[in-house]
mmCIF file of C-alpha atoms in Angstrom:
data_model
loop_
_atom_site.group_PDB
_atom_site.id
_atom_site.type_symbol
_atom_site.label_atom_id
_atom_site.label_comp_id
_atom_site.label_asym_id
_atom_site.label_seq_id
_atom_site.Cartn_x
_atom_site.Cartn_y
_atom_site.Cartn_z
ATOM 1 C CA MET L 1 258.225 308.712 336.805
ATOM 2 C CA GLY L 2 260.256 307.840 339.910
ATOM 3 C CA TYR L 3 261.058 304.316 338.710
ATOM 4 C CA ASP L 4 261.973 305.551 335.232
ATOM 5 C CA TRP L 5 264.246 308.249 336.648
ATOM 6 C CA LEU L 6 266.007 305.726 338.900
ATOM 7 C CA ARG L 7 266.622 303.361 335.985
ATOM 8 C CA ALA L 8 268.011 306.189 333.880
ATOM 9 C CA ARG L 9 270.214 307.951 336.430
ATOM 10 C CA SER L 10 271.225 305.590 339.260
ATOM 11 C CA ALA L 11 274.523 304.780 337.548
ATOM 12 C CA THR L 12 275.551 308.454 337.750
ATOM 13 C CA ILE L 13 275.895 308.147 341.541
ATOM 14 C CA HIS L 14 278.713 305.590 341.156
ATOM 15 C CA GLY L 15 277.603 303.705 344.226
ATOM 16 C CA GLU L 16 276.463 300.186 345.030
ATOM 17 C CA PRO L 17 272.620 300.064 344.875
ATOM 18 C CA CYS L 18 271.041 299.235 348.220
ATOM 19 C CA PHE L 19 267.323 299.785 347.630
ATOM 20 C CA LEU L 20 264.986 299.116 350.522
ATOM 21 C CA GLY L 21 261.346 298.001 350.356
ATOM 22 C CA ILE L 22 258.912 297.344 353.203
ATOM 23 C CA SER L 23 255.800 295.147 352.861
ATOM 24 C CA ASP L 24 252.909 294.500 355.211
ATOM 25 C CA GLN L 25 251.867 291.095 356.544
ATOM 26 C CA THR L 26 249.873 290.354 353.383
ATOM 27 C CA GLY L 27 252.836 291.081 351.114
ATOM 28 C CA ASN L 28 251.638 294.450 349.852
ATOM 29 C CA ALA L 29 254.328 297.092 349.434
ATOM 30 C CA VAL L 30 253.951 299.986 351.872
ATOM 31 C CA LEU L 31 257.273 301.850 351.532
ATOM 32 C CA GLY L 32 260.224 301.978 349.175
ATOM 33 C CA MET L 33 263.402 304.033 348.890
ATOM 34 C CA PRO L 34 266.519 304.072 346.736
ATOM 35 C CA GLY L 35 269.790 303.773 348.600
ATOM 36 C CA TYR L 36 273.446 303.474 347.661
ATOM 37 C CA ILE L 37 276.651 302.427 349.382
ATOM 38 C CA THR L 38 278.995 305.249 348.422
ATOM 39 C CA ASP L 39 282.702 305.826 348.879
ATOM 40 C CA ASP L 40 285.441 308.210 347.798
ATOM 41 C CA SER L 41 284.848 307.374 344.117
ATOM 42 C CA SER L 42 281.123 308.237 344.177
ATOM 43 C CA HIS L 43 279.327 311.382 343.013
ATOM 44 C CA PRO L 44 280.212 314.209 345.452
ATOM 45 C CA GLY L 45 276.515 314.942 346.019
ATOM 46 C CA TYR L 46 276.221 311.504 347.658
ATOM 47 C CA ARG L 47 279.467 311.492 349.669
ATOM 48 C CA PRO L 48 278.686 312.928 353.120
ATOM 49 C CA ALA L 49 282.213 314.257 353.586
ATOM 50 C CA GLU L 50 281.524 316.434 350.525
ATOM 51 C CA PHE L 51 277.856 317.463 350.653
ATOM 52 C CA LEU L 52 277.597 318.118 354.393
ATOM 53 C CA LEU L 53 280.137 320.956 354.257
ATOM 54 C CA ASP L 54 280.329 321.667 350.532
ATOM 55 C CA GLU L 55 278.639 325.072 350.618
ATOM 56 C CA LEU L 56 280.121 326.299 353.893
ATOM 57 C CA GLN L 57 283.057 328.722 353.979
ATOM 58 C CA ASP L 58 285.090 330.001 356.919
ATOM 59 C CA GLU L 59 283.406 333.413 356.730
ATOM 60 C CA ASP L 60 279.975 331.779 357.082
ATOM 61 C CA VAL L 61 280.774 330.682 360.647
ATOM 62 C CA GLU L 62 282.572 333.796 361.865
ATOM 63 C CA ALA L 63 279.546 334.914 363.913
ATOM 64 C CA GLN L 64 279.523 331.617 365.816
ATOM 65 C CA PRO L 65 281.730 331.487 368.957
ATOM 66 C CA GLY L 66 284.658 329.292 367.979
ATOM 67 C CA GLY L 67 282.908 328.593 364.663
ATOM 68 C CA GLN L 68 286.012 328.433 362.478
ATOM 69 C CA ALA L 69 287.712 325.997 364.836
ATOM 70 C CA VAL L 70 284.586 323.808 364.921
ATOM 71 C CA LEU L 71 284.359 323.857 361.121
ATOM 72 C CA ALA L 72 288.023 322.890 360.755
ATOM 73 C CA ASP L 73 287.489 320.058 363.230
ATOM 74 C CA LEU L 74 284.400 318.852 361.354
ATOM 75 C CA ARG L 75 286.338 318.748 358.084
ATOM 76 C CA ARG L 76 289.130 316.784 359.713
ATOM 77 C CA ARG L 77 286.788 314.276 361.320
ATOM 78 C CA LEU L 78 284.764 313.719 358.168
ATOM 79 C CA ALA L 79 287.933 313.162 356.177
ATOM 80 C CA SER L 80 289.316 310.717 358.735
ATOM 81 C CA LEU L 81 286.373 308.318 359.018
ATOM 82 C CA ASN L 82 287.871 304.867 358.654
ATOM 83 C CA SER L 83 286.224 303.309 355.629
ATOM 84 C CA GLY L 84 285.003 306.297 353.642
ATOM 85 C CA ARG L 85 281.855 304.226 353.057
ATOM 86 C CA SER L 86 278.357 305.570 353.680
ATOM 87 C CA LEU L 87 274.815 304.327 353.217
ATOM 88 C CA VAL L 88 272.954 307.165 351.528
ATOM 89 C CA PHE L 89 269.213 307.170 350.797
ATOM 90 C CA GLY L 90 268.061 309.571 348.100
ATOM 91 C CA ALA L 91 267.306 309.728 344.407
ATOM 92 C CA PRO L 92 269.721 310.862 341.667
ATOM 93 C CA GLY L 93 269.698 314.549 340.851
ATOM 94 C CA ARG L 94 269.696 315.644 344.495
ATOM 95 C CA MET L 95 266.114 314.592 345.147
ATOM 96 C CA GLY L 96 264.534 312.966 348.190
ATOM 97 C CA GLY L 97 263.624 309.355 347.681
ATOM 98 C CA VAL L 98 261.000 307.853 350.036
ATOM 99 C CA GLY L 99 257.739 306.565 348.549
ATOM 100 C CA TYR L 100 254.718 305.435 350.571
ATOM 101 C CA SER L 101 251.601 303.480 349.775
ATOM 102 C CA ALA L 102 248.701 305.882 349.319
ATOM 103 C CA ARG L 103 246.533 303.838 351.692
ATOM 104 C CA LEU L 104 248.797 304.391 354.721
ATOM 105 C CA SER L 105 247.588 306.697 357.479
ATOM 106 C CA PRO L 106 250.057 309.280 358.841
ATOM 107 C CA ALA L 107 250.691 307.112 361.890
ATOM 108 C CA ALA L 108 251.227 304.020 359.726
ATOM 109 C CA ARG L 109 253.759 305.955 357.621
ATOM 110 C CA VAL L 110 255.755 306.773 360.740
ATOM 111 C CA GLU L 111 255.642 303.126 361.810
ATOM 112 C CA ALA L 112 256.785 301.938 358.370
ATOM 113 C CA MET L 113 259.540 304.536 358.266
ATOM 114 C CA ASN L 114 260.761 303.541 361.708
ATOM 115 C CA PHE L 115 260.918 299.907 360.609
ATOM 116 C CA ALA L 116 262.784 300.923 357.440
ATOM 117 C CA ALA L 117 265.316 302.944 359.438
ATOM 118 C CA ALA L 118 266.035 299.984 361.722
ATOM 119 C CA GLU L 119 266.641 297.796 358.692
ATOM 120 C CA ALA L 120 268.851 300.480 357.123
ATOM 121 C CA GLU L 121 270.996 300.597 360.245
ATOM 122 C CA LYS L 122 271.523 296.828 360.047
ATOM 123 C CA ARG L 123 272.546 297.125 356.404
ATOM 124 C CA ALA L 124 274.951 299.946 357.236
ATOM 125 C CA ALA L 125 276.580 297.808 359.909
ATOM 126 C CA ASP L 126 276.890 294.876 357.491
ATOM 127 C CA ALA L 127 278.536 297.198 354.938
ATOM 128 C CA SER L 128 280.886 298.716 357.543
ATOM 129 C CA ALA L 129 279.490 302.152 356.663
ATOM 130 C CA ASP L 130 280.704 305.041 358.818
ATOM 131 C CA MET L 131 277.614 307.162 358.125
ATOM 132 C CA ILE L 132 273.913 306.699 357.353
ATOM 133 C CA CYS L 133 272.175 309.592 355.602
ATOM 134 C CA TRP L 134 268.759 310.377 354.179
ATOM 135 C CA VAL L 135 269.465 313.255 351.808
ATOM 136 C CA TYR L 136 267.737 316.099 349.910
ATOM 137 C CA ALA L 137 264.411 315.843 351.714
ATOM 138 C CA LEU L 138 262.438 319.050 351.250
ATOM 139 C CA GLU L 139 261.716 320.542 354.656
ATOM 140 C CA GLY L 140 258.101 320.009 355.710
ATOM 141 C CA ALA L 141 257.336 317.568 352.888
ATOM 142 C CA ASP L 142 257.677 314.263 354.780
ATOM 143 C CA TYR L 143 256.404 314.220 358.367
ATOM 144 C CA ALA L 144 256.931 310.461 358.741
ATOM 145 C CA LEU L 145 260.587 310.646 357.728
ATOM 146 C CA ASP L 146 261.235 313.552 360.056
ATOM 147 C CA ARG L 147 259.414 312.038 363.035
ATOM 148 C CA ALA L 148 260.934 308.561 362.726
ATOM 149 C CA LEU L 149 264.524 309.659 362.175
ATOM 150 C CA ARG L 150 264.533 312.411 364.803
ATOM 151 C CA THR L 151 263.119 309.949 367.325
ATOM 152 C CA ARG L 152 265.972 307.572 366.473
ATOM 153 C CA GLY L 153 268.564 310.261 367.184
ATOM 154 C CA TYR L 154 269.472 311.409 363.685
ATOM 155 C CA ALA L 155 270.764 314.955 363.318
ATOM 156 C CA ARG L 156 268.709 317.099 360.916
ATOM 157 C CA ILE L 157 270.900 319.411 358.846
ATOM 158 C CA SER L 158 270.186 321.907 356.094
ATOM 159 C CA VAL L 159 272.679 321.065 353.338
ATOM 160 C CA GLY L 160 271.348 323.426 350.672
ATOM 161 C CA ALA L 161 268.147 324.747 349.208
ATOM 162 C CA ASP L 162 265.827 324.101 346.323
ATOM 163 C CA CYS L 163 265.282 327.375 344.481
ATOM 164 C CA HIS L 164 261.523 327.195 344.014
ATOM 165 C CA LEU L 165 259.622 329.427 341.605
ATOM 166 C CA PRO L 166 255.811 329.417 341.980
ATOM 167 C CA ILE L 167 254.198 330.376 338.668
ATOM 168 C CA GLU L 168 251.679 332.960 339.874
ATOM 169 C CA TRP L 169 251.306 335.207 336.834
ATOM 170 C CA ALA L 170 248.806 335.288 333.974
ATOM 171 C CA SER L 171 251.426 336.517 331.486
ATOM 172 C CA PHE L 172 255.138 337.205 331.183
ATOM 173 C CA ASP L 173 254.367 340.912 331.485
ATOM 174 C CA ASP L 174 252.787 340.195 334.872
ATOM 175 C CA TYR L 175 255.957 338.344 335.887
ATOM 176 C CA LEU L 176 258.039 341.287 334.696
ATOM 177 C CA HIS L 177 255.973 343.812 336.616
ATOM 178 C CA SER L 178 256.326 341.852 339.858
ATOM 179 C CA PHE L 179 259.878 343.222 340.107
ATOM 180 C CA SER L 180 261.251 346.546 341.196
ATOM 181 C CA ALA L 181 261.749 349.125 338.439
ATOM 182 C CA LYS L 182 265.516 348.588 338.518
ATOM 183 C CA ARG L 183 265.258 344.809 338.137
ATOM 184 C CA ARG L 184 262.534 345.141 335.510
ATOM 185 C CA TRP L 185 264.808 347.379 333.430
ATOM 186 C CA SER L 186 267.623 344.799 333.730
ATOM 187 C CA ILE L 187 265.386 341.946 332.527
ATOM 188 C CA VAL L 188 264.138 343.950 329.535
ATOM 189 C CA ARG L 189 267.734 344.814 328.592
ATOM 190 C CA GLU L 190 268.886 341.194 328.949
ATOM 191 C CA ARG L 191 266.099 339.932 326.718
ATOM 192 C CA ARG L 192 266.803 342.639 324.128
ATOM 193 C CA LYS L 193 270.552 341.898 323.997
ATOM 194 C CA PHE L 194 269.799 338.203 323.591
ATOM 195 C CA ALA L 195 267.422 338.816 320.676
ATOM 196 C CA GLU L 196 269.801 341.286 318.998
ATOM 197 C CA ALA L 197 272.539 338.629 319.047
ATOM 198 C CA GLY L 198 270.339 336.407 316.883
ATOM 199 C CA VAL L 199 270.083 333.621 319.469
ATOM 200 C CA MET L 200 266.986 331.433 319.313
ATOM 201 C CA ILE L 201 265.744 328.953 321.929
ATOM 202 C CA GLU L 202 263.845 325.844 320.846
ATOM 203 C CA ARG L 203 262.212 323.187 322.986
ATOM 204 C CA HIS L 204 262.949 319.541 322.192
ATOM 205 C CA GLY L 205 262.446 316.114 323.656
ATOM 206 C CA PRO L 206 265.332 313.881 324.791
ATOM 207 C CA GLU L 207 266.138 312.905 321.191
ATOM 208 C CA VAL L 208 268.211 316.098 320.844
ATOM 209 C CA LEU L 209 270.665 314.893 323.501
ATOM 210 C CA GLY L 210 273.840 313.685 321.792
ATOM 211 C CA PRO L 211 277.553 314.478 321.335
ATOM 212 C CA GLU L 212 276.954 318.158 320.465
ATOM 213 C CA LEU L 213 275.138 318.898 323.734
ATOM 214 C CA ALA L 214 277.323 316.491 325.710
ATOM 215 C CA ALA L 215 280.338 318.652 324.825
ATOM 216 C CA LEU L 216 278.534 321.643 326.366
ATOM 217 C CA GLU L 217 277.609 319.691 329.493
ATOM 218 C CA LEU L 218 281.242 318.674 329.908
ATOM 219 C CA GLN L 219 282.295 322.330 329.825
ATOM 220 C CA TRP L 220 279.843 323.015 332.660
ATOM 221 C CA ARG L 221 280.955 319.988 334.698
ATOM 222 C CA HIS L 222 284.657 320.686 334.259
ATOM 223 C CA LYS L 223 284.168 324.323 335.291
ATOM 224 C CA TYR L 224 282.930 323.084 338.668
ATOM 225 C CA GLY L 225 285.570 320.393 339.076
ATOM 226 C CA ARG L 226 283.418 317.406 338.115
ATOM 227 C CA LYS L 227 285.023 314.512 336.265
ATOM 228 C CA ALA L 228 283.161 313.271 333.184
ATOM 229 C CA ASP L 229 283.929 312.213 329.640
ATOM 230 C CA LEU L 230 282.090 312.345 326.328
ATOM 231 C CA ILE L 231 281.455 308.605 325.967
ATOM 232 C CA GLU L 232 280.003 308.268 329.483
ATOM 233 C CA THR L 233 277.844 311.382 329.073
ATOM 234 C CA VAL L 234 276.372 310.227 325.751
ATOM 235 C CA SER L 235 275.695 306.816 327.320
ATOM 236 C CA ASP L 236 273.818 308.569 330.158
ATOM 237 C CA TYR L 237 271.742 310.373 327.501
ATOM 238 C CA ARG L 238 270.726 307.058 325.944
ATOM 239 C CA GLU L 239 269.480 305.875 329.345
ATOM 240 C CA LEU L 240 267.354 309.024 329.646
ATOM 241 C CA GLN L 241 265.954 308.570 326.147
ATOM 242 C CA GLU L 242 265.063 304.941 326.826
ATOM 243 C CA ASN L 243 263.607 305.326 330.315
ATOM 244 C CA VAL L 244 262.378 308.905 330.785
ATOM 245 C CA GLY L 245 261.334 309.743 327.237
ATOM 246 C CA ASP L 246 258.789 312.496 326.708
ATOM 247 C CA ALA L 247 258.837 313.530 330.371
ATOM 248 C CA LEU L 248 262.129 315.298 329.614
ATOM 249 C CA SER L 249 262.162 318.726 327.931
ATOM 250 C CA VAL L 250 265.400 320.136 326.550
ATOM 251 C CA PHE L 251 265.676 323.866 325.778
ATOM 252 C CA VAL L 252 268.510 324.531 323.323
ATOM 253 C CA ALA L 253 269.888 327.991 322.495
ATOM 254 C CA ARG L 254 271.447 328.330 319.013
ATOM 255 C CA GLN L 255 273.163 331.159 317.216
ATOM 256 C CA HIS L 256 273.500 330.750 313.436
ATOM 257 C CA GLY L 257 272.848 327.025 313.885
ATOM 258 C CA ARG L 258 275.520 326.500 316.572
ATOM 259 C CA ALA L 259 274.437 325.316 320.007
ATOM 260 C CA LEU L 260 275.543 327.754 322.714
ATOM 261 C CA GLY L 261 273.816 326.115 325.661
ATOM 262 C CA PHE L 262 270.951 323.947 326.834
ATOM 263 C CA MET L 263 268.829 323.284 329.906
ATOM 264 C CA THR L 264 266.844 320.171 330.800
ATOM 265 C CA PHE L 265 263.602 319.964 332.766
ATOM 266 C CA ILE L 266 261.657 316.971 334.054
ATOM 267 C CA ASN L 267 257.906 317.404 333.469
ATOM 268 C CA ASP L 268 256.171 316.094 336.589
ATOM 269 C CA GLY L 269 252.508 316.952 336.099
ATOM 270 C CA PRO L 270 252.131 320.670 336.882
ATOM 271 C CA VAL L 271 255.733 320.955 338.132
ATOM 272 C CA TRP L 272 258.985 321.314 336.185
ATOM 273 C CA TRP L 273 262.206 320.187 337.851
ATOM 274 C CA ALA L 274 265.348 321.773 336.405
ATOM 275 C CA ARG L 275 268.088 319.239 335.830
ATOM 276 C CA PHE L 276 271.501 319.483 334.139
ATOM 277 C CA PRO L 277 272.622 322.249 331.736
ATOM 278 C CA GLY L 278 275.500 322.826 329.359
ATOM 279 C CA PHE L 279 277.176 326.035 328.157
ATOM 280 C CA ASP L 280 279.786 327.222 325.686
ATOM 281 C CA TYR L 281 281.973 329.307 327.968
ATOM 282 C CA SER L 282 284.040 330.672 325.073
ATOM 283 C CA MET L 283 281.274 333.060 324.014
ATOM 284 C CA THR L 284 280.972 336.618 325.250
ATOM 285 C CA PRO L 285 278.677 337.046 328.289
ATOM 286 C CA GLN L 286 276.885 340.121 326.963
ATOM 287 C CA ILE L 287 274.102 338.085 325.364
ATOM 288 C CA TYR L 288 272.861 336.920 328.829
ATOM 289 C CA LEU L 289 272.491 333.297 327.790
ATOM 290 C CA TYR L 290 272.134 331.992 331.343
ATOM 291 C CA PHE L 291 269.181 334.202 332.256
ATOM 292 C CA ASN L 292 267.291 333.729 328.998
ATOM 293 C CA LEU L 293 267.866 329.986 328.762
ATOM 294 C CA LEU L 294 267.159 329.074 332.398
ATOM 295 C CA PHE L 295 264.551 331.660 333.298
ATOM 296 C CA TYR L 296 262.877 333.976 330.820
ATOM 297 C CA HIS L 297 262.071 331.573 327.976
ATOM 298 C CA PRO L 298 261.008 328.581 330.160
ATOM 299 C CA ILE L 299 259.005 330.843 332.478
ATOM 300 C CA GLU L 300 257.141 332.343 329.517
ATOM 301 C CA LEU L 301 256.246 328.848 328.274
ATOM 302 C CA ALA L 302 255.369 327.599 331.759
ATOM 303 C CA ILE L 303 252.888 330.470 332.194
ATOM 304 C CA SER L 304 251.242 329.681 328.851
ATOM 305 C CA GLU L 305 251.006 325.949 329.667
ATOM 306 C CA GLY L 306 249.532 326.338 333.158
ATOM 307 C CA ILE L 307 252.569 324.992 335.035
ATOM 308 C CA SER L 308 252.268 325.602 338.779
ATOM 309 C CA SER L 309 255.965 325.859 339.676
ATOM 310 C CA ILE L 310 259.535 325.356 338.546
ATOM 311 C CA SER L 311 262.162 324.012 340.929
ATOM 312 C CA TYR L 312 265.707 325.094 340.083
ATOM 313 C CA SER L 313 267.495 322.923 342.667
ATOM 314 C CA MET L 314 270.710 323.998 344.392
ATOM 315 C CA GLY L 315 273.397 326.583 343.753
ATOM 316 C CA SER L 316 273.603 330.163 342.439
ATOM 317 C CA TYR L 317 271.109 331.129 345.130
ATOM 318 C CA GLU L 318 271.322 334.899 344.881
ATOM 319 C CA THR L 319 271.064 334.813 341.088
ATOM 320 C CA LYS L 320 268.047 332.499 341.115
ATOM 321 C CA CYS L 321 266.272 334.370 343.889
ATOM 322 C CA SER L 322 266.861 337.663 342.077
ATOM 323 C CA ARG L 323 264.674 336.206 339.283
ATOM 324 C CA GLY L 324 261.797 335.267 341.599
ATOM 325 C CA CYS L 325 262.788 331.988 343.269
ATOM 326 C CA ARG L 326 262.394 331.313 346.993
ATOM 327 C CA PRO L 327 264.753 328.934 348.864
ATOM 328 C CA ARG L 328 263.328 325.752 350.396
ATOM 329 C CA HIS L 329 265.689 323.839 352.692
ATOM 330 C CA PHE L 330 267.113 320.539 351.505
ATOM 331 C CA LEU L 331 267.648 318.406 354.613
ATOM 332 C CA ALA L 332 270.015 315.579 355.394
ATOM 333 C CA TYR L 333 269.290 313.265 358.322
ATOM 334 C CA VAL L 334 272.607 311.955 359.593
ATOM 335 C CA ARG L 335 273.740 309.204 361.929
ATOM 336 C CA THR L 336 277.435 308.458 362.419
ATOM 337 C CA PRO L 337 278.215 305.038 363.929
ATOM 338 C CA GLY L 338 281.891 305.647 363.064
ATOM 339 C CA ASP L 339 282.010 308.783 365.261
ATOM 340 C CA PRO L 340 278.832 309.030 367.396
ATOM 341 C CA SER L 341 279.364 312.653 368.478
ATOM 342 C CA LEU L 342 279.906 313.934 364.930
ATOM 343 C CA ALA L 343 276.203 314.152 364.002
ATOM 344 C CA ALA L 344 275.441 316.453 366.943
ATOM 345 C CA ASP L 345 278.416 318.697 366.130
ATOM 346 C CA LEU L 346 277.162 319.005 362.552
ATOM 347 C CA GLU L 347 274.177 320.980 363.837
ATOM 348 C CA LEU L 348 276.438 324.037 363.578
ATOM 349 C CA VAL L 349 276.068 323.610 359.815
ATOM 350 C CA ASP L 350 272.293 323.689 360.150
ATOM 351 C CA ARG L 351 272.286 326.938 362.138
ATOM 352 C CA VAL L 352 274.621 328.682 359.698
ATOM 353 C CA GLN L 353 272.769 327.472 356.619
ATOM 354 C CA ARG L 354 269.403 328.597 357.969
ATOM 355 C CA ARG L 355 270.690 332.087 358.657
ATOM 356 C CA ARG L 356 272.215 332.214 355.200
ATOM 357 C CA PHE L 357 269.025 331.272 353.374
ATOM 358 C CA ASP L 358 266.888 333.503 355.577
ATOM 359 C CA ARG L 359 269.139 336.408 354.610
ATOM 360 C CA ILE L 360 268.860 335.614 350.891
ATOM 361 C CA ASP L 361 265.096 335.132 351.118
ATOM 362 C CA GLN L 362 264.597 338.458 352.887
ATOM 363 C CA LYS L 363 266.839 340.274 350.437
ATOM 364 C CA TYR L 364 264.857 339.135 347.420
ATOM 365 C CA ALA L 365 261.405 338.739 348.974
ATOM 366 C CA GLY L 366 260.205 341.499 346.653
ATOM 367 C CA HIS L 367 261.651 339.752 343.570
ATOM 368 C CA GLY L 368 264.995 341.432 343.256
ATOM 369 C CA LYS L 369 264.513 344.604 345.274
ATOM 370 C CA GLY L 370 267.747 346.079 346.507
#
């Protein structure tokens, strides 16, 4: 699945591929990771000057002594790095990207990762990269990565969260009754309004991806300031169809035959990973398309199919957590040869982000109470 996903989506990063593989003395592969040389023209999720501070606002740092001044200084320094080039290790779709041989012991993984990091630093120097980053690593998921990079002096920074939904219910009614009475009433009303509007959701494979859904994805991308065009988006769909195939599920909402929105999920064994959506923003919001398309319908199917969890990635944290998700930190490990003190100063971002997600988690720990 990892190889297929990389073939299908690497071009969306708009960076120069710089994949790294480590072999043992007998030539057997022990570690591999996708990397990209990125610059100001690359996807913002893989440009450190964007993703390191993207979710932070002035009000988020008000409680920190001198926080606003530090944040302003960080923005200035990130913007002024000489080349704008970075070496970024991670997979497309804001996913971590280190793979290890199953036969490696924990200690051998650390050793291999340390060797890989040394090689990465040489490549960054050769590319005149101002920053080296390992991005979107789920906290606690990769001990070897954490140990090797922290030992080498990398700063560890929370740059967002994966909104993770464990599927713990025997039925949708059980899911519904896990909420407070107020939230339960809201969900029932949102499902009723959706049904009364005559909107139906159907599950498809990647074959349904084409110009009709691409137009909806473009509306979503343009709303959030992302540049994309129809021809490029349809071309990206063909790559998914060719390389990912049946591992991709596409939920499409239609009203009287017209597509109003869609949501894609990668099927990874017992886990679903939410990927890109698309919406018709000209419709009235009273039908609650977002909640039914992203949550209620997929969750109902996931329960019936024995799925263990759904990961909804980054963004809209309060909304996602109000429907049962829990935030898991996405980490970036950062080294800045172009400005050696910058990585340490970025730890302000980590402190603020952790408080933010702790606050959201506590607020919705009872699935939408409050």
